[in-house]
Tab-separated table of C-alpha atoms in Angstrom:
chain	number	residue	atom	x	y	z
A	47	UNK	CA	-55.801	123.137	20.680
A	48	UNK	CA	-54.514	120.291	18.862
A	49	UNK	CA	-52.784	118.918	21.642
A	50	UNK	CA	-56.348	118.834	23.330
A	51	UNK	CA	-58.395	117.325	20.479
A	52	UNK	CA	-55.923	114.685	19.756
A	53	UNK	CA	-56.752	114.049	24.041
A	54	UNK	CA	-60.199	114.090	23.795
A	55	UNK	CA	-60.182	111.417	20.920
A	56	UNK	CA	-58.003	109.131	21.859
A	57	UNK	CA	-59.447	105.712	24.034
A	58	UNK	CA	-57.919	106.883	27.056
A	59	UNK	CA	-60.671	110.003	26.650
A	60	UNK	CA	-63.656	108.117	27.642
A	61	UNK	CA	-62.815	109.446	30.877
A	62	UNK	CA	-63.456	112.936	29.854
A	63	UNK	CA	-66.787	111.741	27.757
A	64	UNK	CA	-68.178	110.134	30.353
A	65	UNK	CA	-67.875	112.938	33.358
A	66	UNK	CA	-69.252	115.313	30.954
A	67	UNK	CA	-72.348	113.762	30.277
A	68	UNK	CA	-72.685	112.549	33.879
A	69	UNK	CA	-71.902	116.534	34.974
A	70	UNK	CA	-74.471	117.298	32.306
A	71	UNK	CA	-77.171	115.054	33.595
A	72	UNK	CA	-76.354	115.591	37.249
A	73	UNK	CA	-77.193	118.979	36.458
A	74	UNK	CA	-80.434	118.881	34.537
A	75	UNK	CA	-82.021	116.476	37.197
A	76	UNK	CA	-80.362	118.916	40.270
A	77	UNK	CA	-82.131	121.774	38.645
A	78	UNK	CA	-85.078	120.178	37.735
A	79	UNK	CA	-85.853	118.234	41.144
A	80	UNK	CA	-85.542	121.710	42.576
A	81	UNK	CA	-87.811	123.560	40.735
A	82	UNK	CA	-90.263	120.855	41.608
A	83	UNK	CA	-89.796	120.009	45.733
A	84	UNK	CA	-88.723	123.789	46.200
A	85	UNK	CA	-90.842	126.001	42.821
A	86	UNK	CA	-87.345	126.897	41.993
A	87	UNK	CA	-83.851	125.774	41.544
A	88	UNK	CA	-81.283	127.094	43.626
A	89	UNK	CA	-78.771	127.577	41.198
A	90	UNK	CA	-80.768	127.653	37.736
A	91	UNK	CA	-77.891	128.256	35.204
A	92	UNK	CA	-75.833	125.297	35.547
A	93	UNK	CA	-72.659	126.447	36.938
A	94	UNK	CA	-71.428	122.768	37.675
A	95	UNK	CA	-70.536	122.875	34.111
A	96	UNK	CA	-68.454	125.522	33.612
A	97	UNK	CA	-66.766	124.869	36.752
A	98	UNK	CA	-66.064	121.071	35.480
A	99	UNK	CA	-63.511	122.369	32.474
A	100	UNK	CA	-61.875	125.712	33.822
A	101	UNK	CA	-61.319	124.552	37.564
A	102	UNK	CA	-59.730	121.564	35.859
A	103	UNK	CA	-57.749	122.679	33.346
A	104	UNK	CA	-55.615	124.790	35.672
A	105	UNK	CA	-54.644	121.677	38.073
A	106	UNK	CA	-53.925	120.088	35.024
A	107	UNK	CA	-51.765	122.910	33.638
A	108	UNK	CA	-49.796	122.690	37.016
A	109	UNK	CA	-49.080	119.220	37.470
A	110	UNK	CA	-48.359	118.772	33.886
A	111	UNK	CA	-45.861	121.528	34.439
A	112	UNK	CA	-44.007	119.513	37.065
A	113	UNK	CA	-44.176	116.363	35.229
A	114	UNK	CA	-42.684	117.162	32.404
A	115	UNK	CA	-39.978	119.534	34.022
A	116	UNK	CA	-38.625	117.240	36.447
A	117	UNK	CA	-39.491	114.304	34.118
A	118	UNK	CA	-41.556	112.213	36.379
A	119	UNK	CA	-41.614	109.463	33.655
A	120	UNK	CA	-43.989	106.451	34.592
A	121	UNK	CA	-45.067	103.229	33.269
A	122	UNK	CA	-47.853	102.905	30.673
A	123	UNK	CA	-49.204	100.485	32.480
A	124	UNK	CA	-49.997	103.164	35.690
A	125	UNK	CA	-51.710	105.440	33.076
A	126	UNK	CA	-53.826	102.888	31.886
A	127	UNK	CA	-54.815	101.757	35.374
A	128	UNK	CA	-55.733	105.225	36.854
A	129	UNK	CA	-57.812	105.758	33.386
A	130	UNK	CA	-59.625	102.300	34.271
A	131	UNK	CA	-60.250	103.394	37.886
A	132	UNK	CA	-61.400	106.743	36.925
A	133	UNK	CA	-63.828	105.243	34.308
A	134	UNK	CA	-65.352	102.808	37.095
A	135	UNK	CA	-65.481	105.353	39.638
A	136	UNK	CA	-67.206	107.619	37.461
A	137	UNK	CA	-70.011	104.582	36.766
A	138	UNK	CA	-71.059	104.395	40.051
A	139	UNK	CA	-70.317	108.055	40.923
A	140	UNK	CA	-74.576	108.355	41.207
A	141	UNK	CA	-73.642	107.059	44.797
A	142	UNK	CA	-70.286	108.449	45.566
A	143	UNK	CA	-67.607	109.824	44.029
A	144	UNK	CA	-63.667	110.308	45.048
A	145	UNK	CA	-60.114	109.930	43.969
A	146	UNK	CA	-58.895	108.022	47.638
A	147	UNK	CA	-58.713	105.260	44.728
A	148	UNK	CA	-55.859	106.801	42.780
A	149	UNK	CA	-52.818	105.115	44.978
A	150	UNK	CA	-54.611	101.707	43.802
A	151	UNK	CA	-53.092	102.467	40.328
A	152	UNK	CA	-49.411	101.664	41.714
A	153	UNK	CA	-50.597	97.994	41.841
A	154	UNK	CA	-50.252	98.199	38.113
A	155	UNK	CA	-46.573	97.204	38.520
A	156	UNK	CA	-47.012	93.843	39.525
A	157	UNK	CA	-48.132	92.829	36.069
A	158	UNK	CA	-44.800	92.158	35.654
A	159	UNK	CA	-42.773	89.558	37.597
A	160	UNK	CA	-38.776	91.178	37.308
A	161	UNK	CA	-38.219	94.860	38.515
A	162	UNK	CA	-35.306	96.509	38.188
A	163	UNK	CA	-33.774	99.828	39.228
A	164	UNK	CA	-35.910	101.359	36.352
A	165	UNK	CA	-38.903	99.921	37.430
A	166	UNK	CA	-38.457	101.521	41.037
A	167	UNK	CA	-37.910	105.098	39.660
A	168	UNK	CA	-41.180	104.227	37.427
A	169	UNK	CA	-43.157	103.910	40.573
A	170	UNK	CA	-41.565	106.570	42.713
A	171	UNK	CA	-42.554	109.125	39.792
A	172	UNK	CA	-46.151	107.469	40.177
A	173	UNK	CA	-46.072	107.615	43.940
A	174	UNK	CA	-45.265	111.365	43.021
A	175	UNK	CA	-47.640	111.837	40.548
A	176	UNK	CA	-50.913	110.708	42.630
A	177	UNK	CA	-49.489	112.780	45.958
A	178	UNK	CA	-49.741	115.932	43.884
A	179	UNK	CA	-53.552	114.910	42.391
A	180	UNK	CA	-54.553	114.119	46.449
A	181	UNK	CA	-52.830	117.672	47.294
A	182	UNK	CA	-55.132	119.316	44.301
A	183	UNK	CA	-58.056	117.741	45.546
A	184	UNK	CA	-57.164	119.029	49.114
A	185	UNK	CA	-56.914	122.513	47.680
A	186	UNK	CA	-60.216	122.160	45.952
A	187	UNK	CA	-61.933	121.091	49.444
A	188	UNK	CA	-60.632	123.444	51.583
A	189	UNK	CA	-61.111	126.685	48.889
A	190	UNK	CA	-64.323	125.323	49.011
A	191	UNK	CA	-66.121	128.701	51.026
A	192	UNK	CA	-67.721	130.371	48.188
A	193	UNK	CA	-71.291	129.509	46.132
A	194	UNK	CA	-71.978	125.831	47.082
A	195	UNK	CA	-73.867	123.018	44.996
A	196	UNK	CA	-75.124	121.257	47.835
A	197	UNK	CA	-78.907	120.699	46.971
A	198	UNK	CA	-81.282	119.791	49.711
A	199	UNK	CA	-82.911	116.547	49.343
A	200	UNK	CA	-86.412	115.785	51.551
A	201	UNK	CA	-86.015	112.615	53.827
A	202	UNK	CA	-89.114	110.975	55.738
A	203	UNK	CA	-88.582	108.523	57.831
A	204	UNK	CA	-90.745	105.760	59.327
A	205	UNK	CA	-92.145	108.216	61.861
A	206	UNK	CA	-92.993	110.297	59.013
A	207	UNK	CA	-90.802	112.690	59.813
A	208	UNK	CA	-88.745	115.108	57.635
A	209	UNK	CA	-85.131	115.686	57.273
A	210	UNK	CA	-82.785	117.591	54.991
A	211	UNK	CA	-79.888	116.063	53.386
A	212	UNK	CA	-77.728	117.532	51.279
A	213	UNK	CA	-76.063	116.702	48.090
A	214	UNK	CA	-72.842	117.157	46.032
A	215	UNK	CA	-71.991	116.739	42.772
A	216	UNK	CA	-68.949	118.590	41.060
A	217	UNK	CA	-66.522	116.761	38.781
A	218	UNK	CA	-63.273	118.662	37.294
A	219	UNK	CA	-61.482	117.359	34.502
A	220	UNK	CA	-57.517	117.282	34.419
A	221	UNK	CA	-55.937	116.665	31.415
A	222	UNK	CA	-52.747	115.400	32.452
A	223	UNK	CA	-49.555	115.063	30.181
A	224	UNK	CA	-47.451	112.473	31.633
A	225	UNK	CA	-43.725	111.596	30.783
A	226	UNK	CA	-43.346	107.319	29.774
A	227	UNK	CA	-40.350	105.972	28.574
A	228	UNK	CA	-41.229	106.244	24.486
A	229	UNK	CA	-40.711	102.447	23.830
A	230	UNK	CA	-43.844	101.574	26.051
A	231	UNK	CA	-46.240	103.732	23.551
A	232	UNK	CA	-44.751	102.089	20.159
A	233	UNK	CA	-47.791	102.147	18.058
A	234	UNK	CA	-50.329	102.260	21.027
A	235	UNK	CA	-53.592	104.534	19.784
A	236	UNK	CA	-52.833	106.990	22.777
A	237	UNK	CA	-51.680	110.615	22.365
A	238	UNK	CA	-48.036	110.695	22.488
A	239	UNK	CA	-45.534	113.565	22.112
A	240	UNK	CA	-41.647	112.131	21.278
A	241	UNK	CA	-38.903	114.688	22.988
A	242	UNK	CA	-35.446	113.338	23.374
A	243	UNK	CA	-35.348	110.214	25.530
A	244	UNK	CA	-39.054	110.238	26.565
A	245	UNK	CA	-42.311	110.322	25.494
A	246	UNK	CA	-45.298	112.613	26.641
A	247	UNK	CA	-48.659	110.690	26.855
A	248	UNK	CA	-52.130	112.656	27.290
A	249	UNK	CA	-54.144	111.247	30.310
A	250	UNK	CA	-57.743	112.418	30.785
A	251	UNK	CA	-58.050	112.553	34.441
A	252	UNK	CA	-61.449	113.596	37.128
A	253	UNK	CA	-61.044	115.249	40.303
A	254	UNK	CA	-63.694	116.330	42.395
A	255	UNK	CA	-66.676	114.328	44.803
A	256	UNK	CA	-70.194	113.223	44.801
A	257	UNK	CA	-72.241	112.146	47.550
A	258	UNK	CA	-75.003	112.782	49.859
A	259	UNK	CA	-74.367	114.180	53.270
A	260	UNK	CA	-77.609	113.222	55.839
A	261	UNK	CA	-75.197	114.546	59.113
A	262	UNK	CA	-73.970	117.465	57.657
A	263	UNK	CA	-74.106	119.795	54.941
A	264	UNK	CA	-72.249	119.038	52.099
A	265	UNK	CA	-70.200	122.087	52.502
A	266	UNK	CA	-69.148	121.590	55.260
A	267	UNK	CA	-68.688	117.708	54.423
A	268	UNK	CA	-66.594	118.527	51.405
A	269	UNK	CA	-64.315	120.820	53.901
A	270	UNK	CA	-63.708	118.267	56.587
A	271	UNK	CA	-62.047	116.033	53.303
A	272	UNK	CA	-59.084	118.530	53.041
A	273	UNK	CA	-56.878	117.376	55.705
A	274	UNK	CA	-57.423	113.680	54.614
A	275	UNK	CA	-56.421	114.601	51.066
A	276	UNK	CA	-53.285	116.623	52.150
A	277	UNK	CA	-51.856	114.144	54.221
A	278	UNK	CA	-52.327	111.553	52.171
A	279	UNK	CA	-50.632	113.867	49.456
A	280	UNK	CA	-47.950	114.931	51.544
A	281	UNK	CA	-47.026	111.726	52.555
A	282	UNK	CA	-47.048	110.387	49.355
A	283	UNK	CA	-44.847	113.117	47.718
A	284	UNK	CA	-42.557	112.531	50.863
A	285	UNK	CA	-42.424	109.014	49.718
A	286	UNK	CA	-42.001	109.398	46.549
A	287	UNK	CA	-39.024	111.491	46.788
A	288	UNK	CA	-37.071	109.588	49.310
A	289	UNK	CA	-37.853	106.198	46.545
A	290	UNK	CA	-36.089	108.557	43.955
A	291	UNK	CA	-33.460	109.443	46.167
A	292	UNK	CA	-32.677	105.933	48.127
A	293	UNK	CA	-33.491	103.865	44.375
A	294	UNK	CA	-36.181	101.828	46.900
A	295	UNK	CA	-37.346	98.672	45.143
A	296	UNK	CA	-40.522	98.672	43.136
A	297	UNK	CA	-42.110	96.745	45.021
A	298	UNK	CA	-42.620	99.287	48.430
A	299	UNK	CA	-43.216	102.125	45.603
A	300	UNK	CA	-45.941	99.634	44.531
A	301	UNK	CA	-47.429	98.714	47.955
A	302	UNK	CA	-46.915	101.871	49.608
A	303	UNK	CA	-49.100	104.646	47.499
A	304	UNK	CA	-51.892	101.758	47.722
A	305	UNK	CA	-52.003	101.393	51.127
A	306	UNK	CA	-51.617	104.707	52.066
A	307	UNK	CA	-55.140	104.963	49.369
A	308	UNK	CA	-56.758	102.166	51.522
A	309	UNK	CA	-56.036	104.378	54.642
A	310	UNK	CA	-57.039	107.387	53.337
A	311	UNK	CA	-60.725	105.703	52.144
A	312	UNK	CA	-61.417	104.400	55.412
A	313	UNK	CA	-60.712	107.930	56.815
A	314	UNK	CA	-62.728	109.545	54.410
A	315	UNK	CA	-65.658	106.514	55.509
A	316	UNK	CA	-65.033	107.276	58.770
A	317	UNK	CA	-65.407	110.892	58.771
A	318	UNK	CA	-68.870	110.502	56.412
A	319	UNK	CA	-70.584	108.326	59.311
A	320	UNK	CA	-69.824	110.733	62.039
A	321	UNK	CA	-72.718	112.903	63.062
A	322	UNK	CA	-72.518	116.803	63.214
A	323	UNK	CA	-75.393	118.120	62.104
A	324	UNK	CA	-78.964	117.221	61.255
A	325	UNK	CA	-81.330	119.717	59.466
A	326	UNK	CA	-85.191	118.403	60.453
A	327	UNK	CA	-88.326	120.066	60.490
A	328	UNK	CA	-90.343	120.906	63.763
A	329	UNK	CA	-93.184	122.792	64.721
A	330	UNK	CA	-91.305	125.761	66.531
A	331	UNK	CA	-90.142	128.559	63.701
A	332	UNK	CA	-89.344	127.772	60.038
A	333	UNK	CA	-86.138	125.910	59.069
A	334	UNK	CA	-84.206	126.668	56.154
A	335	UNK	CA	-82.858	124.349	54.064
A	336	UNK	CA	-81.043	125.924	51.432
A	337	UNK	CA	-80.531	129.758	50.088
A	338	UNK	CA	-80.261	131.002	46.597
A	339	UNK	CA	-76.966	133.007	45.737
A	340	UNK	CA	-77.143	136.187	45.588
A	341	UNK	CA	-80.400	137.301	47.162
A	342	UNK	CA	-81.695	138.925	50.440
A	343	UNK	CA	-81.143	135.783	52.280
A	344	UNK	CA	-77.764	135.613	50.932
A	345	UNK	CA	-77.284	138.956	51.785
A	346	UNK	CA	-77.871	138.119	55.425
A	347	UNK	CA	-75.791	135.347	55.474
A	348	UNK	CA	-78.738	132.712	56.206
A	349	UNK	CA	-77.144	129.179	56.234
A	350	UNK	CA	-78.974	125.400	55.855
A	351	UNK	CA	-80.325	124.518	59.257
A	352	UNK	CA	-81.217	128.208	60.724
A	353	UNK	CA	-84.353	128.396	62.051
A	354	UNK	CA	-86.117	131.985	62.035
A	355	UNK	CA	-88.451	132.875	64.874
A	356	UNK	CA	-89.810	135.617	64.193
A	357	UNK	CA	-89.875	138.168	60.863
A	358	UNK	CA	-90.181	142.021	61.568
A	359	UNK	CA	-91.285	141.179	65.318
A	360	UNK	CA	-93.711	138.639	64.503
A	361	UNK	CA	-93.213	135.398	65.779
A	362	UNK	CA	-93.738	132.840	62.772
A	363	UNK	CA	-94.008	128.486	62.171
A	364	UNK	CA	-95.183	128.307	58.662
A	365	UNK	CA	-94.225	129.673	55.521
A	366	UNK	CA	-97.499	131.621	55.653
A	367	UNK	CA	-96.998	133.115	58.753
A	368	UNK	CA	-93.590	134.287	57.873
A	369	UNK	CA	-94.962	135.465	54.270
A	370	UNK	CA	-97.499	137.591	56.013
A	371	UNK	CA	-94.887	138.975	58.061
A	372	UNK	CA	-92.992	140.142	55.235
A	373	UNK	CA	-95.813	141.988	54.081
A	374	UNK	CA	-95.598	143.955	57.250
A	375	UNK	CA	-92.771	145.793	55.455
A	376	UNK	CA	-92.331	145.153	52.168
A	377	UNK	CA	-89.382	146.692	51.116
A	378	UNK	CA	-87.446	145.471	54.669
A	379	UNK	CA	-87.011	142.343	56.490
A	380	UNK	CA	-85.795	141.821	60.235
A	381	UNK	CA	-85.233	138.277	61.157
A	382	UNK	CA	-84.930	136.947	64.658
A	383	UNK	CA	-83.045	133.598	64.004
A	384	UNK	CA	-81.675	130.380	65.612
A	385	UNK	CA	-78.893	129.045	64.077
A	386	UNK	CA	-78.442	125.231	64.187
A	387	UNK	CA	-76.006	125.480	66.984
A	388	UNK	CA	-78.569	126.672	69.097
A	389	UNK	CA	-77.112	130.487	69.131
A	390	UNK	CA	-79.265	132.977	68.544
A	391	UNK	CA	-78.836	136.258	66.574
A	392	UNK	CA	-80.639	138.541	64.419
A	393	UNK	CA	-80.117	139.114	60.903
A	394	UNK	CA	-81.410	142.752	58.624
A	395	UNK	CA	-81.096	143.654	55.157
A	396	UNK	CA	-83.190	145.439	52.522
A	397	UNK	CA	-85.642	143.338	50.286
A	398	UNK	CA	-86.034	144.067	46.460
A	399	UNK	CA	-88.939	146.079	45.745
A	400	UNK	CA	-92.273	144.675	44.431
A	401	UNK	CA	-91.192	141.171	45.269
A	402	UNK	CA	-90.937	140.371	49.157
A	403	UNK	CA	-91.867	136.923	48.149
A	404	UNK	CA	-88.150	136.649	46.695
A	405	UNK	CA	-86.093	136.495	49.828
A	406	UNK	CA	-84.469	133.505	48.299
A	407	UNK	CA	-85.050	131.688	51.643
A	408	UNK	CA	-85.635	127.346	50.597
A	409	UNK	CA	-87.939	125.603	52.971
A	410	UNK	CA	-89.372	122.277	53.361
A	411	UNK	CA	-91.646	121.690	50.272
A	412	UNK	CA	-95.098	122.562	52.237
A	413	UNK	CA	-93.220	125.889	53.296
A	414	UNK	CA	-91.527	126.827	50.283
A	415	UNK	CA	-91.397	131.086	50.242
């Protein structure tokens, strides 16, 4: 606990200060915008918080764990850097948020103008160090199948038409403990463990994404990241253990982890622009554009961008129609739905009693149910 306080307080913490209030007030706005486009938020009790320190705290266990046990000592200088890039990335993380950035922090080593074979081994570890982050953040896309964050947001274009978009905002913190040689935190204010020939320094560090997906659902956008992450993070811990290996020069362990970030930001660019799926309202059946956890619709597996025909044989376009239907059995609901790759299938499930109005079912904000 001490080890964690000392973290938390130290200047390198701003990191951790600053995604907490931003995960904070991400949340408060999410839930409030939804409770007044959709009369109620999708998920009301803040879960983005929680998620933001245990999720974390166990990648940051783990890597921490390899660090220090195969002593993947790197320059102060790296730390510092990634801490600065996290901080600015988290500033404008209102737009977009994610860690492609993180090879940029190898750059750090040219503030000096003589390397030697110390200085390559430095920024192998680093190269090391950022291809397991990219490999967490992989993991974290592609477990990424249970209760989603993705809130719908209401686009109109000049037509005056309406579209769904969906966004994304989940930060984790990572506190990292990180091996330096001790001689490069002499009196520095940064948390700093001595143990035989190296030092342990305390690194607050943010994983995660934000953004807004108009193609796609964020789900699904969040998903298609994984492969860019793990080969980044493969290639990267390849790297960085063939520099260790071969004693390659600092400056390819410098250049290499920030191109290889470069790359994997256009990819990530690239893959945001491409179009899979677009969630807009039309006259024919009612369109969903989000569904609450753990409610009827949930229960039927109801997914962003279905449309349902008809409700208990009753063919339905508005959220009154489809209301009424309901009332046709109250305590039972039998959807005929198409789903927004044009397949069609129907969907059953029991409806809680006394309150068919709760299907849990988010429409566009004239057909909210």
């Amino acid at each position: 606990m001490a080890v964690i306080i000392a973290l938390l307080i130290s200047p390198v913490g701003l990191a951790f200060w600053l995604a907490l209030g931003l995960t904070i007030l991400f949340a408060v706005r999410r839930t409030g915008r939804e409770r007044h486009q959709y009369l109620r938020a999708i998920h009301p009790k803040h879960i983005e918080i929680a998620r933001f320190f245990w999720v974390g705290i166990l990648i940051g266990i783990v890597v921490s764990a390899i660090s220090v046990l195969a002593r993947l000592q790197v320059s102060l200088a790296a730390l510092l850097a990634i801490s600065g890039l996290t901080v600015i990335a988290l500033i404008v993380s209102a737009w977009s948020f994610s860690p492609w950035w993180l090879g940029l922090a190898s750059l750090a080593a040219f503030i000096r103008s003589d390397y030697s074979d110390t200085d390559g081994m430095l920024a192998a570890n680093l190269a090391l160090l950022i291809g397991l982050l990219w490999l967490a953040q992989a993991v974290l896309a592609w477990l990424n199948h249970g209760d989603q964050l993705e809130s719908p947001v209401i686009l109109t274009d000049r037509r005056q038409r309406k579209s769904a978009a969906f966004r994304l905002r989940q930060f984790y913190w990572v506190p990292l403990l990180v091996p330096v040689v001790p001689t490069q935190v002499d009196e520095l204010p940064v948390l700093t463990v001595i143990i035989q020939a190296f030092a342990i320094v305390g690194l607050p560090l943010v994983l995660g994404a934000s953004f807004t997906s108009q193609y796609d659902r964020a789900k699904m956008h969040w998903q298609r990241s994984w492969p860019w992450f793990a080969g980044a993070g493969g290639a990267l811990v390849a790297y960085g253990v063939a520099a260790r290996l071969l004693f390659l020069p600092a400056v390819a362990s410098a250049i290499v982890p920030a191109c290889i970030s470069v790359i994997l930001g256009s990819g990530l660019l690239w893959q945001g622009h491409k179009v899979y799926l677009t969630v807009t309202r039309t006259d024919r059946g009612v369109v969903l554009i989000g569904v609450v956890p753990d409610t009827p619709a949930a229960q039927m597996n109801l997914q962003p961008g279905d449309r349902v025909l008809s409700c208990n044989h009753i063919a339905v376009n508005s959220a009154s129609e489809l209301y009424n239907a309901i009332q046709k059995e109250p305590t039972y609901c039998r959807l005929r739905l198409q789903q927004a790759d044009g397949e069609l299938r129907l969907a059953e499930t029991a409806i809680f009693a006394g309150a068919p109005h709760e299907l849990g079912m988010i429409l566009f904000p004239e057909e909210t149910a």
